[in-house]
Coordinates of C-alpha atoms in Angstrom, one line a residue:
M1 CA -38.4 -59.5 63.7
C2 CA -38.5 -59.7 67.5
T3 CA -36.8 -58.2 70.5
S4 CA -35.7 -59.9 73.8
F5 CA -33.9 -59.0 77.0
T6 CA -33.2 -60.2 80.5
L7 CA -34.0 -58.3 83.7
Q8 CA -32.8 -58.9 87.3
S9 CA -34.9 -57.8 90.3
Q10 CA -33.5 -56.4 93.5
D11 CA -34.4 -59.6 95.3
G12 CA -32.6 -61.9 92.9
L13 CA -35.2 -62.9 90.3
N14 CA -34.1 -63.4 86.7
L15 CA -36.6 -62.8 83.8
L16 CA -36.3 -63.3 80.1
S17 CA -38.8 -61.5 78.0
R18 CA -39.5 -61.2 74.3
T19 CA -41.8 -59.8 71.6
M20 CA -43.0 -62.2 68.9
D21 CA -43.1 -60.0 65.8
F22 CA -44.2 -61.9 62.7
A23 CA -46.1 -61.4 59.5
F24 CA -47.5 -65.0 59.3
V25 CA -50.4 -65.3 61.8
L26 CA -49.2 -67.9 64.3
D27 CA -52.3 -68.5 66.4
P28 CA -50.5 -70.5 69.1
D29 CA -51.8 -72.4 72.1
L30 CA -50.3 -72.5 75.6
V31 CA -48.6 -75.9 75.8
M32 CA -46.9 -77.8 78.6
I33 CA -44.6 -80.7 77.6
P34 CA -44.2 -83.1 80.5
R35 CA -41.2 -85.1 81.7
S36 CA -40.3 -88.4 79.9
Y37 CA -42.1 -87.4 76.8
K38 CA -40.8 -88.6 73.4
M39 CA -40.2 -85.7 71.0
N40 CA -40.0 -86.8 67.4
S41 CA -37.7 -84.7 65.3
Y42 CA -38.5 -83.4 61.9
L43 CA -35.3 -85.1 60.7
E44 CA -35.6 -88.7 59.8
N45 CA -34.7 -91.2 62.5
S46 CA -34.1 -88.6 65.1
S47 CA -35.9 -88.1 68.4
Y48 CA -35.2 -87.5 72.1
T49 CA -37.0 -87.8 75.4
T50 CA -37.6 -84.9 77.7
K51 CA -35.8 -84.8 81.1
Y52 CA -37.6 -81.7 82.3
A53 CA -41.1 -80.4 81.8
F54 CA -41.5 -77.0 80.1
V55 CA -44.1 -74.5 79.0
G56 CA -44.5 -71.9 76.3
L57 CA -46.7 -70.7 73.5
S58 CA -46.5 -73.3 70.7
K59 CA -47.8 -74.1 67.2
K60 CA -48.8 -77.7 66.6
L61 CA -47.5 -78.8 63.2
D62 CA -46.3 -82.4 62.8
E63 CA -44.8 -81.8 66.2
Y64 CA -45.1 -78.9 68.7
V65 CA -42.9 -76.0 67.7
F66 CA -41.8 -73.5 70.4
A67 CA -40.3 -70.1 69.9
D68 CA -39.7 -69.6 73.6
G69 CA -40.4 -71.1 77.0
V70 CA -39.3 -71.9 80.5
N71 CA -38.6 -75.3 82.1
E72 CA -39.0 -76.6 85.6
K73 CA -35.4 -75.8 86.5
G74 CA -35.6 -72.2 85.3
L75 CA -33.8 -72.4 82.0
T76 CA -35.4 -70.0 79.6
C77 CA -34.9 -69.7 75.8
A78 CA -36.2 -67.6 72.9
S79 CA -35.6 -67.8 69.2
L80 CA -35.4 -64.7 67.0
Y81 CA -35.1 -64.3 63.2
F82 CA -31.6 -64.0 61.9
V83 CA -32.2 -63.3 58.2
G84 CA -29.1 -63.2 55.9
Y85 CA -26.8 -64.6 58.6
A86 CA -28.1 -68.0 59.8
T87 CA -26.1 -70.8 58.3
Y88 CA -26.7 -74.5 59.1
N89 CA -25.1 -77.8 58.2
D90 CA -26.4 -79.4 55.0
K91 CA -26.2 -82.9 56.3
V92 CA -27.0 -85.1 59.2
E93 CA -24.0 -86.2 61.3
E94 CA -23.5 -89.5 63.0
N95 CA -23.1 -89.6 66.8
M96 CA -24.6 -86.1 67.0
Q97 CA -28.0 -84.8 68.1
N98 CA -29.4 -83.6 64.8
L99 CA -32.0 -81.0 65.0
A100 CA -33.9 -78.7 62.6
P101 CA -33.4 -75.1 63.7
H102 CA -37.0 -74.6 64.8
E103 CA -36.6 -77.5 67.2
L104 CA -33.7 -76.1 69.2
V105 CA -35.9 -74.3 71.8
S106 CA -37.8 -77.4 72.7
Y107 CA -34.6 -79.5 72.8
L108 CA -32.7 -77.1 75.2
L109 CA -35.7 -76.7 77.5
A110 CA -36.3 -80.5 77.6
R111 CA -32.8 -81.5 78.4
Y112 CA -30.8 -78.8 80.3
E113 CA -31.1 -76.7 83.5
S114 CA -28.3 -74.1 83.1
V115 CA -26.5 -71.9 80.6
E116 CA -23.3 -73.8 81.4
E117 CA -25.0 -77.1 80.4
V118 CA -26.3 -75.6 77.2
K119 CA -22.8 -74.4 76.2
E120 CA -21.4 -77.9 76.8
A121 CA -24.3 -79.5 74.9
F122 CA -23.3 -77.8 71.7
K123 CA -20.4 -80.1 71.3
E124 CA -23.0 -82.7 70.3
I125 CA -25.7 -80.6 68.6
N126 CA -25.9 -80.4 64.8
L127 CA -28.3 -77.9 63.3
V128 CA -29.4 -79.1 59.9
S129 CA -30.9 -77.2 57.1
F130 CA -34.6 -78.2 57.0
K131 CA -37.5 -76.4 55.3
L132 CA -40.5 -75.7 57.5
D133 CA -43.5 -76.4 55.3
L134 CA -45.7 -73.9 57.2
L135 CA -43.4 -71.1 56.0
G136 CA -41.9 -72.7 53.0
I137 CA -38.4 -71.8 54.0
I138 CA -35.5 -72.9 56.2
V139 CA -36.1 -70.7 59.2
P140 CA -33.2 -68.4 59.9
L141 CA -32.8 -68.2 63.6
H142 CA -30.5 -67.3 66.5
W143 CA -31.2 -67.8 70.2
I144 CA -31.0 -66.1 73.6
V145 CA -30.7 -68.4 76.7
S146 CA -30.7 -67.6 80.4
D147 CA -31.1 -69.3 83.7
A148 CA -32.0 -68.6 87.3
S149 CA -28.5 -67.4 88.1
G150 CA -28.9 -64.5 85.6
A151 CA -26.3 -66.0 83.2
C152 CA -27.2 -65.2 79.6
I153 CA -25.8 -66.3 76.2
T154 CA -26.6 -65.7 72.5
I155 CA -26.2 -68.6 70.1
E156 CA -25.7 -67.8 66.4
P157 CA -25.3 -70.3 63.6
T158 CA -22.8 -68.7 61.2
K159 CA -20.8 -69.7 58.1
N160 CA -17.9 -70.3 60.4
G161 CA -19.9 -72.6 62.7
I162 CA -21.9 -72.1 65.9
K163 CA -20.9 -69.0 67.8
I164 CA -21.8 -68.8 71.5
H165 CA -21.5 -65.2 72.9
E166 CA -21.6 -64.3 76.6
N167 CA -24.4 -61.8 76.6
S168 CA -23.6 -59.7 79.6
I169 CA -26.0 -56.9 78.6
G170 CA -28.8 -59.4 78.2
V171 CA -30.4 -57.9 75.0
M172 CA -31.0 -59.3 71.5
S173 CA -32.9 -58.5 68.4
N174 CA -32.3 -59.6 64.8
A175 CA -29.6 -59.3 62.2
P176 CA -26.8 -58.2 62.0
D177 CA -24.9 -60.5 64.3
F178 CA -24.5 -60.0 68.1
E179 CA -20.9 -58.6 67.8
W180 CA -22.1 -56.0 65.3
H181 CA -24.8 -54.8 67.8
M182 CA -22.3 -54.6 70.6
T183 CA -20.0 -52.4 68.4
N184 CA -23.0 -50.2 67.4
I185 CA -23.6 -49.3 71.0
R186 CA -20.6 -47.0 70.8
N187 CA -22.5 -44.7 68.5
Y188 CA -24.9 -43.9 71.3
I189 CA -22.8 -43.7 74.4
G190 CA -23.9 -40.0 74.7
V191 CA -27.6 -40.9 75.1
S192 CA -28.7 -40.5 78.7
Y193 CA -31.7 -40.5 81.0
T194 CA -30.6 -37.2 82.5
P195 CA -31.6 -33.9 80.7
H196 CA -29.1 -31.7 78.9
E197 CA -28.0 -28.5 80.7
A198 CA -29.0 -25.2 79.2
I199 CA -26.2 -23.5 77.2
K200 CA -25.5 -19.9 76.3
L201 CA -24.6 -18.9 72.7
S202 CA -23.6 -15.3 71.9
G203 CA -25.4 -14.1 75.0
V204 CA -28.6 -16.1 74.3
M205 CA -29.7 -18.8 76.7
F206 CA -30.9 -22.0 75.1
E207 CA -32.8 -24.5 77.3
P208 CA -33.9 -28.0 76.2
F209 CA -37.6 -28.6 75.4
G210 CA -39.2 -30.4 78.3
Q211 CA -37.8 -33.5 79.9
G212 CA -36.1 -36.4 78.1
S213 CA -33.6 -34.2 76.3
G214 CA -30.8 -36.6 77.2
S215 CA -32.3 -39.3 75.0
V216 CA -32.2 -37.2 71.9
G217 CA -30.5 -39.3 69.2
M218 CA -32.1 -42.6 70.3
P219 CA -33.4 -44.1 67.1
G220 CA -37.2 -44.6 66.9
D221 CA -37.6 -46.8 63.9
Y222 CA -38.4 -50.6 63.8
T223 CA -35.2 -51.9 62.4
P224 CA -33.3 -54.5 64.6
P225 CA -30.4 -52.2 65.5
S226 CA -32.9 -49.5 66.7
R227 CA -35.0 -51.9 68.7
F228 CA -31.9 -53.4 70.2
L229 CA -30.8 -50.0 71.4
R230 CA -34.2 -49.0 72.8
A231 CA -34.5 -52.2 74.7
L232 CA -31.0 -51.7 76.1
F233 CA -31.7 -48.1 77.1
S234 CA -35.0 -49.0 78.8
K235 CA -33.5 -52.0 80.6
K236 CA -30.5 -50.0 81.9
T237 CA -32.5 -47.0 83.0
I238 CA -35.7 -48.5 84.4
E239 CA -36.0 -48.5 88.2
K240 CA -34.9 -51.9 89.4
P241 CA -38.1 -53.7 90.6
I242 CA -38.6 -55.8 93.8
G243 CA -40.8 -58.9 93.6
E244 CA -42.2 -61.0 90.8
Q245 CA -45.2 -58.9 89.9
K246 CA -43.4 -55.6 89.7
S247 CA -40.6 -57.3 87.7
V248 CA -43.0 -58.7 85.2
N249 CA -44.7 -55.4 84.9
A250 CA -41.4 -53.7 84.4
S251 CA -40.5 -56.2 81.6
F252 CA -43.7 -55.6 79.7
H253 CA -43.1 -51.8 80.0
V254 CA -39.6 -52.1 78.5
L255 CA -40.9 -54.1 75.6
S256 CA -43.7 -51.6 75.0
S257 CA -41.0 -49.4 73.5
V258 CA -40.3 -51.9 70.7
D259 CA -43.9 -53.1 70.2
I260 CA -44.9 -53.0 66.5
P261 CA -48.5 -52.0 65.7
K262 CA -50.2 -53.8 62.8
G263 CA -49.6 -51.9 59.6
S264 CA -46.5 -50.0 60.6
V265 CA -44.2 -52.6 59.0
K266 CA -45.3 -54.2 55.7
T267 CA -43.8 -57.4 54.1
Q268 CA -44.8 -59.6 51.2
R269 CA -46.7 -61.8 53.6
G270 CA -48.6 -58.9 55.1
P271 CA -48.0 -56.7 58.2
D272 CA -45.2 -57.7 60.5
Y273 CA -46.5 -56.9 64.0
T274 CA -46.2 -57.9 67.7
Q275 CA -48.5 -60.9 67.9
Y276 CA -47.6 -61.7 71.5
T277 CA -45.3 -60.6 74.3
A278 CA -44.0 -63.1 76.8
C279 CA -42.1 -62.9 80.1
M280 CA -40.5 -66.0 81.7
V281 CA -39.4 -66.0 85.4
S282 CA -36.6 -68.5 85.9
N283 CA -36.8 -68.7 89.7
T284 CA -40.5 -69.7 89.8
A285 CA -40.8 -71.4 86.4
T286 CA -43.7 -69.1 85.5
Y287 CA -44.7 -68.0 82.0
Y288 CA -46.6 -64.6 81.5
F289 CA -48.0 -63.4 78.2
K290 CA -50.3 -61.0 76.5
T291 CA -51.5 -60.9 72.9
Y292 CA -52.0 -58.2 70.3
D293 CA -55.8 -58.3 70.8
N294 CA -55.7 -58.7 74.6
Y295 CA -53.4 -56.6 76.7
Q296 CA -54.4 -58.5 79.9
I297 CA -51.3 -60.2 81.3
N298 CA -51.9 -63.9 81.9
K299 CA -49.9 -66.0 84.3
F300 CA -49.2 -69.7 84.0
S301 CA -47.2 -71.4 86.9
L302 CA -45.5 -74.5 85.5
L303 CA -44.9 -76.0 89.0
D304 CA -48.6 -76.0 89.8
H305 CA -49.2 -78.8 87.3
D306 CA -48.4 -82.5 87.0
L307 CA -45.0 -82.5 85.5
N308 CA -45.2 -86.3 85.1
S309 CA -48.4 -86.1 83.0
K310 CA -48.6 -88.9 80.4
E311 CA -49.9 -86.4 77.8
V312 CA -49.1 -83.0 76.5
L313 CA -51.3 -80.3 78.3
K314 CA -52.7 -77.6 76.0
W315 CA -54.8 -74.6 76.6
D316 CA -56.6 -72.2 74.2
I317 CA -55.0 -68.8 75.0
A318 CA -58.3 -67.1 74.1
Q319 CA -59.9 -68.6 77.2
E320 CA -58.8 -66.7 80.3
E321 CA -60.1 -69.3 82.8
N322 CA -57.3 -71.6 81.6
Y323 CA -54.6 -69.8 83.6
N324 CA -53.6 -69.8 87.2
E325 CA -54.0 -66.1 87.7
I326 CA -54.5 -62.9 85.8
I327 CA -52.4 -59.9 87.0

């Protein structure tokens, strides 16, 4: 599970935010990968060197695995589960950049600065079926990518190959595929932020109960289609903010409508819940986050650090003094 969306402020900021909903306890650290750092792939004889520094919450396995992040040029990316739909190549291809699916976020943030560059890069990217030992499965993923211009795409590996969709509404959740979600919006075009008018039936006046009657019919469950619709509704109806702090606060409020409490969704692995929520500001290369156990929003400014560091920089997210600022 997971939900993600973009938000543009009145003064031109572009933000990509996401919930990380998972049943397996991730326990990530905040990690900054510097420029000119060699990233070894999980695939044999495959590696690449970072062109740009980037930051995000990451789990250290054999290599650092990122589910989202922002780089110094403002490219942002997040991976979300795509169960039942994600299809990868079964073999490594020569003259291609071969990657395991869970490596794609790192690779895009390390190498590219715009959505247009990412689209062009997929002419040379081969996503290969590779089991992640931590989970014991080939992780089924799709991705949302955005940049400082506000451009946004969804990348989906399907049985018919990689599909790159222009995501003009800037919303994503999980399966079904993006085109299905776009079609499903038609079922809810009557939902509105304005209240219904009172009506008279057989001489009797009927008025709506309280405010919010226009949103009657908006689904409230935790399935991907319902979370997609709630995120879209909140994004399109929220007052457009001005400035970075108000934009970040607005993003966290939007995602609060799809936040999953521990215990509300059960899986074979245990409760699937919102382990963290992150917001990435492209224009300032800033990463904000809060965790399930700490609702304090923490801020990490990538450009305040040595992007040419010879080592990966890592911070324990439980220690608040590790961040530039708390908002």
